Coordinates of C-alpha atoms and ligand atoms in Angstrom, one line a residue:
X1 CA -17.9 16.2 18.1
X2 CA -18.7 14.1 15.6
X3 CA -16.4 13.5 12.5
X4 CA -16.9 11.4 9.5
X5 CA -13.3 10.3 7.7
X6 CA -14.0 8.6 3.9
X7 CA -12.5 5.6 3.4
X8 CA -11.1 4.1 6.3
X9 CA -11.9 1.1 5.7
X10 CA -8.8 1.6 3.8
X11 CA -4.5 1.9 4.1
X12 CA -4.0 5.2 6.3
X13 CA -8.2 5.9 6.8
X14 CA -8.0 2.6 8.8
X15 CA -4.9 4.1 11.1
X16 CA -5.6 7.4 10.9
X17 CA -9.5 5.0 12.6
X18 CA -7.5 4.0 15.0
X19 CA -5.8 7.3 16.7
X20 CA -9.1 9.3 17.2
X21 CA -10.3 6.9 18.7
X22 CA -7.5 6.6 21.2
X23 CA -6.5 10.0 20.4
X24 CA -10.5 11.2 21.8
X25 CA -12.2 8.6 23.8
X26 CA -15.3 10.9 23.7
X27 CA -15.4 11.4 19.8
X28 CA -18.6 10.2 17.7
X29 CA -16.3 8.2 14.0
X30 CA -18.5 7.9 11.7
X31 CA -16.9 5.9 9.0
X32 CA -17.8 6.1 4.7
X33 CA -16.2 3.8 2.7
X34 CA -17.0 1.9 -1.0
X35 CA -15.4 -1.6 0.4
X36 CA -14.6 -0.8 -3.2
X37 CA -10.9 -4.1 -3.3
X38 CA -8.6 -1.3 -1.3
X39 CA -11.1 -1.1 1.6
X40 CA -11.5 -4.0 4.6
X41 CA -13.8 -3.9 7.1
X42 CA -11.5 -7.0 9.0
X43 CA -8.8 -4.2 8.8
X44 CA -11.9 -2.4 10.8
X45 CA -12.5 -5.1 13.5
X46 CA -11.5 -3.8 16.1
X47 CA -12.8 -0.3 15.7
X48 CA -16.7 -2.3 15.6
X49 CA -16.3 -3.1 18.8
X50 CA -16.3 0.5 20.1
X51 CA -20.0 2.5 20.5
X52 CA -18.2 5.6 19.4
X53 CA -17.6 3.8 15.9
X54 CA -20.1 3.6 13.8
X55 CA -19.0 1.9 9.7
X56 CA -21.8 2.8 7.0
X57 CA -21.2 1.4 3.1
X58 CA -21.3 4.2 0.9
X59 CA -20.4 6.2 -2.6
X60 CA -18.9 9.4 -1.7
X61 CA -19.8 10.4 -5.3
X62 CA -23.7 9.2 -4.5
X63 CA -24.6 12.3 -3.7
X64 CA -28.2 10.9 -2.1
X65 CA -27.0 8.3 0.3
X66 CA -23.9 11.6 1.4
X67 CA -27.0 13.6 1.9
X68 CA -28.5 12.0 3.8
X69 CA -25.4 10.4 6.4
X70 CA -25.5 14.4 7.3
X71 CA -28.5 14.7 7.1
X72 CA -29.0 12.3 10.3
X73 CA -25.3 12.8 11.9
X74 CA -24.8 16.1 11.3
X75 CA -20.7 15.7 11.0
X76 CA -18.2 18.8 12.9
X77 CA -15.7 17.4 11.4
X78 CA -15.4 15.7 7.3
X79 CA -11.9 14.5 6.3
X80 CA -11.6 12.6 3.4
X81 CA -8.9 10.3 3.0
X82 CA -11.4 8.6 0.4
X83 CA -10.3 7.8 -3.2
X84 CA -8.5 5.5 -5.3
X85 CA -4.6 5.4 -5.5
X86 CA -3.0 2.5 -7.1
X87 CA -1.1 4.9 -9.6
X88 CA -0.9 1.2 -12.4
X89 CA -4.7 0.5 -12.1
X90 CA -5.2 5.2 -13.0
X91 CA -3.0 4.0 -15.5
X92 CA -5.4 1.7 -17.5
X93 CA -8.3 2.4 -16.4
X94 CA -8.5 6.3 -16.0
X95 CA -12.4 6.7 -15.0
X96 CA -13.3 5.3 -11.5
X97 CA -10.3 8.2 -10.3
X98 CA -12.9 10.3 -12.4
X99 CA -15.9 9.9 -10.0
X100 CA -14.2 9.8 -6.8
X101 CA -11.5 12.1 -7.2
X102 CA -13.4 14.8 -8.2
X103 CA -16.2 14.3 -8.3
X104 CA -16.7 12.1 -4.3
X105 CA -14.9 15.5 -3.2
X106 CA -17.2 18.0 -5.4
X107 CA -19.9 16.0 -3.2
X108 CA -18.7 16.5 -0.3
X109 CA -18.2 19.8 -0.4
X110 CA -21.0 20.4 -1.5
X111 CA -22.7 18.4 1.7
X112 CA -20.8 20.8 4.3
X113 CA -21.7 23.5 1.7
X114 CA -25.6 22.6 2.1
X115 CA -25.2 21.5 6.3
X116 CA -23.1 24.1 7.2
X117 CA -20.2 21.8 8.2
X118 CA -17.4 23.5 10.7
X119 CA -14.7 22.2 8.6
X120 CA -13.5 19.7 6.2
X121 CA -9.9 18.0 5.3
X122 CA -9.1 16.7 1.9
X123 CA -6.1 13.9 2.2
X124 CA -4.4 14.7 -1.3
X125 CA -0.3 13.8 -2.5
X126 CA 2.8 14.9 -2.5
X127 CA 2.3 13.6 -6.6
X128 CA 0.0 17.1 -7.3
X129 CA 3.5 18.5 -7.9
X130 CA 4.4 15.8 -10.2
X131 CA 8.7 15.0 -10.0
X132 CA 11.8 16.3 -9.4
X133 CA 15.3 15.7 -11.2
X134 CA 16.7 12.4 -9.4
X135 CA 20.4 14.8 -10.0
X136 CA 19.6 17.6 -7.9
X137 CA 18.6 16.7 -4.6
X138 CA 19.0 20.9 -3.2
X139 CA 15.1 20.5 -4.3
X140 CA 12.0 19.9 -2.4
X141 CA 8.5 20.5 -2.7
X142 CA 7.2 23.1 -1.2
X143 CA 2.8 24.5 -0.4
X144 CA 4.0 27.7 -3.2
X145 CA 5.1 24.1 -5.9
X146 CA 3.0 24.3 -9.0
X147 CA 0.7 22.1 -10.0
X148 CA 2.5 19.6 -12.3
X149 CA 0.5 16.6 -12.2
X150 CA 1.6 13.0 -14.7
X151 CA -0.7 10.4 -13.9
X152 CA -4.7 10.3 -14.1
X153 CA -4.3 9.2 -10.3
X154 CA -2.6 12.5 -10.2
X155 CA -4.6 15.1 -12.1
X156 CA -7.9 13.8 -10.0
X157 CA -5.9 14.6 -6.9
X158 CA -5.3 17.4 -7.5
X159 CA -8.1 17.9 -9.7
X160 CA -10.0 17.5 -5.8
X161 CA -8.1 19.6 -4.4
X162 CA -8.6 22.7 -6.6
X163 CA -12.3 22.5 -5.7
X164 CA -11.9 22.3 -2.0
X165 CA -9.9 25.3 -2.8
X166 CA -12.6 27.3 -4.8
X167 CA -15.1 26.5 -2.2
X168 CA -13.6 27.9 0.4
X169 CA -12.5 31.3 -2.1
X170 CA -16.4 31.6 -3.6
X171 CA -18.6 29.9 -0.2
X172 CA -15.7 30.2 2.8
X173 CA -16.5 26.6 3.6
X174 CA -14.1 26.3 6.2
X175 CA -11.0 24.0 4.0
X176 CA -7.9 23.2 4.8
X177 CA -5.6 20.0 2.7
X178 CA -2.6 18.4 3.6
X179 CA -0.3 16.8 1.1
X180 CA 1.8 13.6 2.0
X181 CA 4.5 12.2 0.8
X182 CA 4.6 8.3 0.8
X183 CA 3.5 6.5 4.1
X184 CA 3.7 3.2 4.6
X185 CA 3.0 0.4 8.1
X186 CA -0.1 -1.7 9.0
X187 CA -2.5 -2.3 6.9
X188 CA -0.9 -1.1 3.4
X189 CA -2.7 -3.4 1.1
X190 CA -0.1 -6.0 -0.6
X191 CA -0.5 -3.9 -4.1
X192 CA 2.3 -1.2 -3.3
X193 CA 5.7 -1.1 -3.2
X194 CA 6.2 -2.3 1.0
X195 CA 3.5 -4.9 1.0
X196 CA 4.1 -6.0 -2.4
X197 CA 7.8 -6.5 -1.8
X198 CA 7.4 -7.6 1.2
X199 CA 5.0 -10.2 1.5
X200 CA 6.3 -11.4 -1.9
X201 CA 9.7 -11.6 -0.2
X202 CA 7.4 -13.5 2.7
X203 CA 6.1 -16.2 -0.5
X204 CA 9.4 -16.5 -2.1
X205 CA 8.4 -15.4 -5.2
X206 CA 10.2 -13.0 -8.1
X207 CA 9.8 -8.9 -6.3
X208 CA 9.0 -7.4 -9.5
X209 CA 10.9 -3.5 -9.6
X210 CA 9.9 -0.6 -12.3
X211 CA 12.5 0.3 -14.6
X212 CA 16.7 0.0 -13.2
X213 CA 15.1 1.1 -9.8
X214 CA 16.6 4.4 -9.7
X215 CA 13.5 6.6 -8.5
X216 CA 13.6 7.9 -5.1
X217 CA 10.8 8.5 -2.9
X218 CA 10.5 10.4 0.9
X219 CA 9.3 8.5 2.9
X220 CA 6.6 9.3 6.9
X221 CA 5.2 6.1 8.9
X222 CA 1.4 6.5 8.8
X223 CA 0.8 6.9 12.4
X224 CA 3.6 10.3 11.6
X225 CA 0.8 11.0 9.2
X226 CA -2.3 10.0 10.8
X227 CA -0.6 13.4 14.2
X228 CA 0.4 16.1 11.2
X229 CA -3.6 15.7 10.1
X230 CA -4.7 16.0 13.8
X231 CA -2.5 18.6 14.1
X232 CA -3.1 21.2 11.2
X233 CA -6.6 19.9 12.1
X234 CA -6.6 21.0 15.0
X235 CA -4.0 24.3 14.9
X236 CA -3.9 24.8 10.6
X237 CA -4.8 27.7 9.3
X238 CA -8.0 27.8 7.0
X239 CA -8.1 27.7 3.1
X240 CA -4.6 26.6 3.6
X241 CA -2.4 23.8 2.1
X242 CA 0.5 22.1 4.3
X243 CA 2.7 19.2 2.7
X244 CA 3.8 16.4 6.0
X245 CA 7.0 14.8 5.3
X246 CA 9.6 14.2 6.6
X247 CA 13.4 14.1 4.8
X248 CA 13.4 9.8 4.7
X249 CA 14.3 9.6 0.9
X250 CA 15.2 6.6 -0.7
X251 CA 16.1 4.2 -3.4
X252 CA 13.2 2.2 -4.0
X253 CA 15.6 -0.6 -5.6
X254 CA 17.4 0.5 -2.0
X255 CA 14.3 -0.1 -0.3
X256 CA 13.7 -3.2 -1.9
X257 CA 16.8 -4.4 -0.1
X258 CA 16.8 -3.4 2.7
X259 CA 13.9 -5.7 2.8
X260 CA 14.8 -8.9 1.4
X261 CA 18.6 -7.8 4.4
X262 CA 16.3 -8.0 6.9
X263 CA 14.3 -10.7 6.1
X264 CA 17.3 -12.9 4.8
X265 CA 16.5 -13.8 1.6
X266 CA 19.0 -13.3 -1.3
X267 CA 18.3 -10.4 -3.9
X268 CA 18.2 -12.6 -6.9
X269 CA 14.4 -12.4 -6.4
X270 CA 14.6 -8.8 -7.8
X271 CA 13.0 -9.0 -10.6
X272 CA 13.4 -5.8 -12.8
X273 CA 10.8 -5.0 -14.9
X274 CA 9.0 -2.7 -17.8
X275 CA 9.0 0.7 -16.1
X276 CA 5.5 2.6 -15.4
X277 CA 4.4 4.6 -18.5
X278 CA 5.1 8.0 -17.7
X279 CA 6.9 7.0 -14.2
X280 CA 8.1 10.3 -11.8
X281 CA 11.8 10.1 -10.9
X282 CA 11.8 11.7 -7.4
X283 CA 9.7 13.4 -4.7
X284 CA 11.1 15.1 -2.4
X285 CA 9.2 17.0 0.7
X286 CA 9.5 20.2 2.6
X287 CA 7.9 20.1 5.1
X288 CA 8.4 23.7 6.6
X289 CA 5.3 25.1 7.1
X290 CA 3.1 22.0 9.3
X291 CA 6.6 22.3 11.2
X292 CA 6.2 25.9 12.0
X293 CA 2.8 24.1 13.2
X294 CA 5.1 22.3 16.2
X295 CA 5.3 19.3 14.1
X296 CA 7.6 16.3 13.5
X297 CA 7.8 12.9 12.6
X298 CA 8.7 10.5 15.7
X299 CA 9.2 7.7 13.2
X300 CA 12.9 7.3 11.2
X301 CA 12.4 5.1 8.1
X302 CA 15.2 2.6 9.9
X303 CA 12.7 1.8 12.6
X304 CA 10.0 2.3 11.3
X305 CA 10.7 -0.3 8.1
X306 CA 11.8 -3.0 10.9
X307 CA 8.3 -2.8 12.5
X308 CA 6.9 -3.0 9.9
X309 CA 8.1 -6.4 7.9
X310 CA 7.1 -7.4 11.7
X311 CA 3.7 -6.8 11.5
X312 CA 3.5 -7.4 8.0
X313 CA 5.5 -11.3 8.9
X314 CA 2.4 -11.5 11.9
X315 CA -0.2 -10.7 10.3
X316 CA -0.4 -13.0 7.2
X317 CA -3.5 -14.1 8.6
X318 CA -5.0 -10.3 7.1
X319 CA -2.3 -10.2 3.9
X320 CA -3.2 -13.9 3.3
X321 CA -6.8 -13.0 3.5
X322 CA -6.5 -10.1 1.2
X323 CA -4.5 -12.4 -1.4
X324 CA -7.1 -15.2 -2.3
X325 CA -9.6 -12.7 -2.1
X326 CA -11.2 -14.2 0.4
X327 CA -11.3 -10.5 2.4
X328 CA -13.6 -9.7 0.4
X329 CA -16.6 -12.7 1.5
X330 CA -19.2 -10.3 4.0
X331 CA -18.8 -7.5 2.0
Ligands
NAD1 P1 -6.1 3.0 -0.2 O1 -6.4 2.9 -1.7 O2 -6.0 2.1 1.2 O3 -7.7 3.1 0.9 C1 -8.9 3.9 0.1 C2 -10.1 3.9 0.7 O4 -11.0 4.3 0.2 C3 -10.2 2.4 0.6 O5 -11.2 1.7 1.7 C4 -11.3 2.9 -0.6 O6 -13.1 1.6 -0.7 C5 -12.3 3.7 0.0 N1 -13.1 4.5 -1.2 C6 -12.2 4.1 -3.0 N2 -13.3 4.9 -3.7 C7 -14.5 5.6 -2.5 C8 -15.9 6.2 -2.7 N3 -15.9 6.7 -4.0 N4 -15.9 6.1 -1.7 C9 -15.4 5.8 -0.5 N5 -15.3 4.3 0.1 C10 -14.1 4.9 -1.5 O7 -6.3 4.3 0.0 P2 -5.0 5.2 0.6 O8 -3.0 5.1 0.3 O9 -5.4 4.8 2.4 O10 -4.7 6.8 1.1 C11 -6.0 7.4 1.7 C12 -5.6 8.8 0.7 O11 -4.2 8.8 1.6 C13 -5.7 9.0 -0.4 O12 -6.6 10.2 -0.9 C14 -4.8 9.0 -0.9 O13 -4.8 10.1 -2.4 C15 -4.3 9.7 -0.1 N6 -2.7 9.0 -0.1 C16 -2.3 8.1 -0.1 C17 -0.7 8.3 -0.2 C18 0.0 7.3 0.5 O14 1.2 6.7 0.4 N7 -1.3 5.7 0.7 C19 0.4 9.6 0.4 C20 -0.3 10.6 0.1 C21 -1.8 11.4 0.6

């Protein structure tokens, strides 16, 4: 079995590489990653020691390069994590989001068709559903909730999903899609809420919180996301979408306060800043469909956030080299 993991040098993709190496030692794993600012080869240092793992630097929207990889490695399964993933960056520079998240996904789908790949899995996000009101805790995103995107990031991800569905309907390409809530855990790039707050707190720098901090996110520990994708690949129905979440809703400000308390730092470090344009209020996943496949999260937010804070405390070398820019030296 040969698995092509795109975006495997990023946060979730790298966690998935380690999950797969451990769970399926006989598989051949290929990682295709463009090593954008969000990709970090140092994250894959241990994986690179394994003969089962091969890293290829390349862009998923580069048709020639992608076809060459399919021609020579003939992957049985493609799991597409590669994406531009930061909402704030999509607001200031949407173009690259269209190129990677839409065109890149299209190129991978074309390659799967051309080379008869057995399966394509699209890793997507609950952000394609837009947001939910703060005063209706009874409302959750299901797989049939209408697409209603807010940011260029989520619009581009939704477009990639629609392409995957269209390739299934039109050409019979065997695809599945997962839409997960916010992830947290090791190797999370320190521009996203949780790692930014932990690293700033560790350095006694101000913790910038958008608006009043009341926005709600539904958090999932990254290893639980990996096991959910694995479950969908092995037991999911072709052509179907699966939402992934674990009912861990927290206000951003409460997450920030938990981090400060755990690190024994004062709340005076919190600095409220001008809200993000179009900022989604609340995300919340209804995971019933994937639960029926037999998947359940194993890490509660209370445990996962402590594990994550510990990881950042013990791995300053990893995030310090990102903050200083040194991690890009060997690209
Ligand atoms: P990330 O930004 O940490 O990593 C993205 C990776 O993709 C990086 O290694 C980057 O170098 C690579 N990449 C970017 N453009 C590329 C291109 N054109 N060709 C090849 N590689 C390219 O992102 P992440 O947080 O790990 O997210 C991974 C996937 O999961 C994304 O598709 C994202 O939409 C989705 N997702 C993320 C979350 C979350 O909370 N982080 C939640 C749900 C879904």
